[in-house]
């Protein structure tokens, strides 16, 4: 197993090769633990917030497409990738995103799935730090209303002992291959991007975060509902993209209706994307890039 510094370097090396250079690693001290990200380019800052159980390295194609015109920040939540471990909590994840935005300055935030919901919470809390939102198949608390609770991992034992870990690792390998395909990578770049994505699944702390993030979310459904009820939307441009490819047809009308309502609440634009699955930044990076440009003005 590679040590922490080597694992962190692999994301920088892959994104540097992807973009032709100029990618650097940055860190923010959060009371003795580091939040880390890779960034490249200059101009309007764009912060990328990944979904649950997803590496922000999955935004490779979007990062590449935006870096020529924007300062792009691919940010690892606590316990993800290069960022130091921290206890999983809703407040902690929202506060960390806000801390990153305080460091980057007012930014466009691109949030996928759970990251799209975190982006909304950050916007409601600190509207001065968010100049626009692009929400990619964003999560919504109503999707989990009837979901049964999930048990957290037993952290007194190695993550490999959890029966869910095998599925997490298999999905991680599949996603890494999809990320490489999304940029049309040659054999060398494919290996670099695969290594970068898999560097998120090497330590027990990382794996436990993948296993425990959904249970944490399900424990906070009532809190999520209350926060939305109290939310005040600032006057910023918002684009919501809803994927329908691969989604069970019995759930699709509900998801579209929820996102239409969200678009009404924030005075945003909602677009249904039938040729994309849930990982829209992998399936349709061209569309995501265009929406960022639209929001950035």
Short mmCIF file of N, CA, C and O in Angstrom, two decimals, residues 225-287:
data_model
loop_
_atom_site.label_atom_id
_atom_site.label_comp_id
_atom_site.label_asym_id
_atom_site.label_seq_id
_atom_site.Cartn_x
_atom_site.Cartn_y
_atom_site.Cartn_z
N UNK A 225 -35.04 18.00 6.24
CA UNK A 225 -36.36 18.56 5.95
C UNK A 225 -36.53 19.91 6.64
O UNK A 225 -37.03 20.88 6.04
N UNK A 226 -36.11 19.99 7.90
CA UNK A 226 -36.24 21.24 8.65
C UNK A 226 -35.39 22.35 8.03
O UNK A 226 -35.83 23.51 7.95
N UNK A 227 -34.20 22.02 7.59
CA UNK A 227 -33.33 23.03 6.98
C UNK A 227 -33.94 23.58 5.70
O UNK A 227 -33.86 24.79 5.44
N UNK A 228 -34.54 22.72 4.90
CA UNK A 228 -35.17 23.22 3.68
C UNK A 228 -36.37 24.11 4.00
O UNK A 228 -36.61 25.12 3.33
N UNK A 229 -37.11 23.73 5.01
CA UNK A 229 -38.29 24.51 5.39
C UNK A 229 -37.90 25.92 5.79
O UNK A 229 -38.66 26.87 5.57
N UNK A 230 -36.71 26.07 6.37
CA UNK A 230 -36.25 27.39 6.83
C UNK A 230 -35.40 28.13 5.80
O UNK A 230 -34.98 29.26 6.04
N UNK A 231 -35.17 27.51 4.66
CA UNK A 231 -34.22 28.05 3.69
C UNK A 231 -34.73 29.33 3.04
O UNK A 231 -35.93 29.48 2.77
N UNK A 232 -33.78 30.22 2.77
CA UNK A 232 -34.07 31.43 1.98
C UNK A 232 -33.08 31.41 0.81
O UNK A 232 -31.86 31.41 1.02
N UNK A 233 -33.61 31.40 -0.39
CA UNK A 233 -32.75 31.33 -1.57
C UNK A 233 -32.27 32.73 -1.97
O UNK A 233 -33.08 33.66 -2.08
N UNK A 234 -30.98 32.88 -2.19
CA UNK A 234 -30.49 34.16 -2.72
C UNK A 234 -30.80 34.25 -4.22
O UNK A 234 -31.16 33.25 -4.86
N UNK A 235 -30.65 35.43 -4.76
CA UNK A 235 -30.90 35.61 -6.20
C UNK A 235 -29.61 35.30 -6.96
O UNK A 235 -28.82 36.18 -7.29
N UNK A 236 -29.42 34.03 -7.23
CA UNK A 236 -28.26 33.57 -7.99
C UNK A 236 -28.75 32.62 -9.08
O UNK A 236 -29.82 32.02 -8.95
N UNK A 237 -27.99 32.48 -10.16
CA UNK A 237 -28.39 31.53 -11.20
C UNK A 237 -28.21 30.09 -10.71
O UNK A 237 -27.19 29.76 -10.09
N UNK A 238 -29.20 29.26 -10.99
CA UNK A 238 -29.15 27.85 -10.60
C UNK A 238 -29.61 27.01 -11.79
O UNK A 238 -30.64 27.31 -12.40
N UNK A 239 -28.85 25.98 -12.10
CA UNK A 239 -29.25 25.00 -13.11
C UNK A 239 -29.29 23.63 -12.45
O UNK A 239 -28.33 23.23 -11.77
N UNK A 240 -30.40 22.92 -12.63
CA UNK A 240 -30.55 21.56 -12.13
C UNK A 240 -30.64 20.61 -13.32
O UNK A 240 -31.40 20.85 -14.26
N UNK A 241 -29.87 19.55 -13.27
CA UNK A 241 -29.91 18.52 -14.30
C UNK A 241 -30.38 17.22 -13.67
O UNK A 241 -29.82 16.78 -12.65
N UNK A 242 -31.39 16.60 -14.26
CA UNK A 242 -31.92 15.33 -13.76
C UNK A 242 -31.68 14.24 -14.78
O UNK A 242 -32.15 14.34 -15.92
N UNK A 243 -30.96 13.21 -14.38
CA UNK A 243 -30.69 12.07 -15.27
C UNK A 243 -31.82 11.06 -15.16
O UNK A 243 -32.38 10.83 -14.08
N UNK A 244 -32.17 10.43 -16.29
CA UNK A 244 -33.20 9.39 -16.25
C UNK A 244 -32.70 8.05 -16.79
O UNK A 244 -33.35 7.02 -16.59
N UNK A 245 -31.56 8.03 -17.44
CA UNK A 245 -31.04 6.77 -17.98
C UNK A 245 -30.70 5.82 -16.83
O UNK A 245 -29.95 6.16 -15.92
N UNK A 246 -31.26 4.61 -16.88
CA UNK A 246 -30.98 3.62 -15.85
C UNK A 246 -31.79 3.79 -14.58
O UNK A 246 -31.71 2.94 -13.69
N UNK A 247 -32.58 4.84 -14.48
CA UNK A 247 -33.39 5.05 -13.28
C UNK A 247 -34.66 4.20 -13.37
O UNK A 247 -35.30 4.17 -14.43
N UNK A 248 -35.05 3.51 -12.32
CA UNK A 248 -36.28 2.72 -12.36
C UNK A 248 -37.47 3.58 -12.79
O UNK A 248 -37.69 4.64 -12.19
N UNK A 249 -38.21 3.16 -13.81
CA UNK A 249 -39.27 4.02 -14.34
C UNK A 249 -40.34 4.37 -13.32
O UNK A 249 -40.99 5.43 -13.43
N UNK A 250 -40.54 3.52 -12.31
CA UNK A 250 -41.57 3.82 -11.31
C UNK A 250 -41.18 4.99 -10.42
O UNK A 250 -42.03 5.62 -9.79
N UNK A 251 -39.87 5.33 -10.35
CA UNK A 251 -39.42 6.45 -9.53
C UNK A 251 -39.19 7.73 -10.32
O UNK A 251 -39.12 8.82 -9.75
N UNK A 252 -39.04 7.60 -11.63
CA UNK A 252 -38.65 8.77 -12.44
C UNK A 252 -39.63 9.94 -12.32
O UNK A 252 -39.18 11.08 -12.13
N UNK A 253 -40.95 9.73 -12.44
CA UNK A 253 -41.86 10.89 -12.33
C UNK A 253 -41.73 11.61 -10.99
O UNK A 253 -41.79 12.85 -10.94
N UNK A 254 -41.54 10.86 -9.89
CA UNK A 254 -41.40 11.49 -8.58
C UNK A 254 -40.14 12.36 -8.55
O UNK A 254 -40.17 13.50 -8.06
N UNK A 255 -39.04 11.82 -9.06
CA UNK A 255 -37.78 12.57 -9.04
C UNK A 255 -37.90 13.84 -9.86
O UNK A 255 -37.49 14.93 -9.42
N UNK A 256 -38.47 13.74 -11.05
CA UNK A 256 -38.63 14.92 -11.90
C UNK A 256 -39.51 15.96 -11.22
O UNK A 256 -39.21 17.17 -11.22
N UNK A 257 -40.59 15.52 -10.59
CA UNK A 257 -41.50 16.46 -9.92
C UNK A 257 -40.80 17.18 -8.77
O UNK A 257 -40.97 18.39 -8.58
N UNK A 258 -40.00 16.45 -8.01
CA UNK A 258 -39.27 17.06 -6.89
C UNK A 258 -38.29 18.10 -7.40
O UNK A 258 -38.19 19.21 -6.85
N UNK A 259 -37.58 17.79 -8.48
CA UNK A 259 -36.60 18.74 -9.01
C UNK A 259 -37.28 19.93 -9.68
O UNK A 259 -36.75 21.04 -9.64
N UNK A 260 -38.44 19.71 -10.28
CA UNK A 260 -39.20 20.84 -10.83
C UNK A 260 -39.61 21.80 -9.71
O UNK A 260 -39.54 23.02 -9.86
N UNK A 261 -40.03 21.24 -8.59
CA UNK A 261 -40.41 22.07 -7.45
C UNK A 261 -39.21 22.84 -6.92
O UNK A 261 -39.30 24.02 -6.59
N UNK A 262 -38.06 22.17 -6.85
CA UNK A 262 -36.84 22.84 -6.41
C UNK A 262 -36.48 23.99 -7.34
O UNK A 262 -36.11 25.08 -6.89
N UNK A 263 -36.60 23.76 -8.64
CA UNK A 263 -36.30 24.82 -9.60
C UNK A 263 -37.23 26.01 -9.41
O UNK A 263 -36.81 27.17 -9.54
N UNK A 264 -38.47 25.74 -9.07
CA UNK A 264 -39.42 26.83 -8.81
C UNK A 264 -39.01 27.60 -7.56
O UNK A 264 -39.04 28.84 -7.54
N UNK A 265 -38.61 26.88 -6.51
CA UNK A 265 -38.24 27.52 -5.25
C UNK A 265 -37.03 28.44 -5.41
O UNK A 265 -36.96 29.51 -4.78
N UNK A 266 -36.06 28.03 -6.24
CA UNK A 266 -34.83 28.81 -6.36
C UNK A 266 -34.81 29.67 -7.63
O UNK A 266 -33.80 30.31 -7.91
N UNK A 267 -35.93 29.67 -8.36
CA UNK A 267 -36.02 30.40 -9.63
C UNK A 267 -34.91 29.96 -10.58
O UNK A 267 -34.25 30.77 -11.24
N UNK A 268 -34.70 28.64 -10.63
CA UNK A 268 -33.65 28.08 -11.46
C UNK A 268 -34.18 27.44 -12.72
O UNK A 268 -35.39 27.43 -12.97
N UNK A 269 -33.29 26.88 -13.49
CA UNK A 269 -33.65 26.17 -14.73
C UNK A 269 -33.43 24.69 -14.52
O UNK A 269 -32.37 24.26 -14.07
N UNK A 270 -34.44 23.91 -14.86
CA UNK A 270 -34.37 22.46 -14.71
C UNK A 270 -34.37 21.80 -16.08
O UNK A 270 -35.18 22.13 -16.94
N UNK A 271 -33.45 20.86 -16.28
CA UNK A 271 -33.36 20.13 -17.54
C UNK A 271 -33.28 18.64 -17.27
O UNK A 271 -32.43 18.18 -16.50
N UNK A 272 -34.17 17.90 -17.90
CA UNK A 272 -34.13 16.44 -17.83
C UNK A 272 -33.18 15.94 -18.91
O UNK A 272 -33.24 16.39 -20.06
N UNK A 273 -32.30 15.01 -18.54
CA UNK A 273 -31.25 14.53 -19.45
C UNK A 273 -31.43 13.01 -19.63
O UNK A 273 -30.92 12.22 -18.82
N UNK A 274 -32.13 12.59 -20.67
CA UNK A 274 -32.44 11.16 -20.82
C UNK A 274 -31.26 10.30 -21.24
O UNK A 274 -31.32 9.08 -21.10
N UNK A 275 -30.19 10.92 -21.76
CA UNK A 275 -29.06 10.11 -22.23
C UNK A 275 -27.92 10.04 -21.21
O UNK A 275 -26.80 9.68 -21.54
N UNK A 276 -28.23 10.37 -19.96
CA UNK A 276 -27.20 10.30 -18.91
C UNK A 276 -27.72 9.50 -17.74
O UNK A 276 -28.89 9.59 -17.35
N UNK A 277 -26.81 8.72 -17.15
CA UNK A 277 -27.07 8.10 -15.87
C UNK A 277 -26.75 9.05 -14.74
O UNK A 277 -26.47 10.24 -14.96
N UNK A 278 -26.76 8.53 -13.52
CA UNK A 278 -26.62 9.38 -12.33
C UNK A 278 -25.32 10.17 -12.32
O UNK A 278 -25.29 11.32 -11.88
N UNK A 279 -24.24 9.58 -12.84
CA UNK A 279 -22.94 10.26 -12.84
C UNK A 279 -22.83 11.14 -14.08
O UNK A 279 -22.13 10.84 -15.03
N UNK A 280 -23.52 12.26 -14.04
CA UNK A 280 -23.66 13.12 -15.22
C UNK A 280 -22.34 13.74 -15.64
O UNK A 280 -22.11 13.99 -16.82
N UNK A 281 -21.46 13.99 -14.68
CA UNK A 281 -20.16 14.58 -15.00
C UNK A 281 -19.26 13.58 -15.72
O UNK A 281 -18.25 13.98 -16.31
N UNK A 282 -19.64 12.30 -15.70
CA UNK A 282 -18.93 11.27 -16.45
C UNK A 282 -19.63 11.00 -17.78
O UNK A 282 -18.99 10.91 -18.83
N UNK A 283 -20.96 10.88 -17.76
CA UNK A 283 -21.72 10.57 -18.97
C UNK A 283 -21.85 11.77 -19.90
O UNK A 283 -21.81 11.61 -21.13
N UNK A 284 -22.05 12.97 -19.33
CA UNK A 284 -22.28 14.17 -20.15
C UNK A 284 -21.45 15.35 -19.66
O UNK A 284 -21.99 16.40 -19.29
N UNK A 285 -20.13 15.21 -19.64
CA UNK A 285 -19.31 16.34 -19.17
C UNK A 285 -19.50 17.58 -20.02
O UNK A 285 -19.39 18.71 -19.51
N UNK A 286 -19.77 17.40 -21.31
CA UNK A 286 -20.00 18.55 -22.19
C UNK A 286 -21.16 19.39 -21.71
O UNK A 286 -21.09 20.65 -21.70
N UNK A 287 -22.24 18.74 -21.29
CA UNK A 287 -23.41 19.47 -20.81
C UNK A 287 -23.12 20.15 -19.48
O UNK A 287 -23.52 21.31 -19.26
#
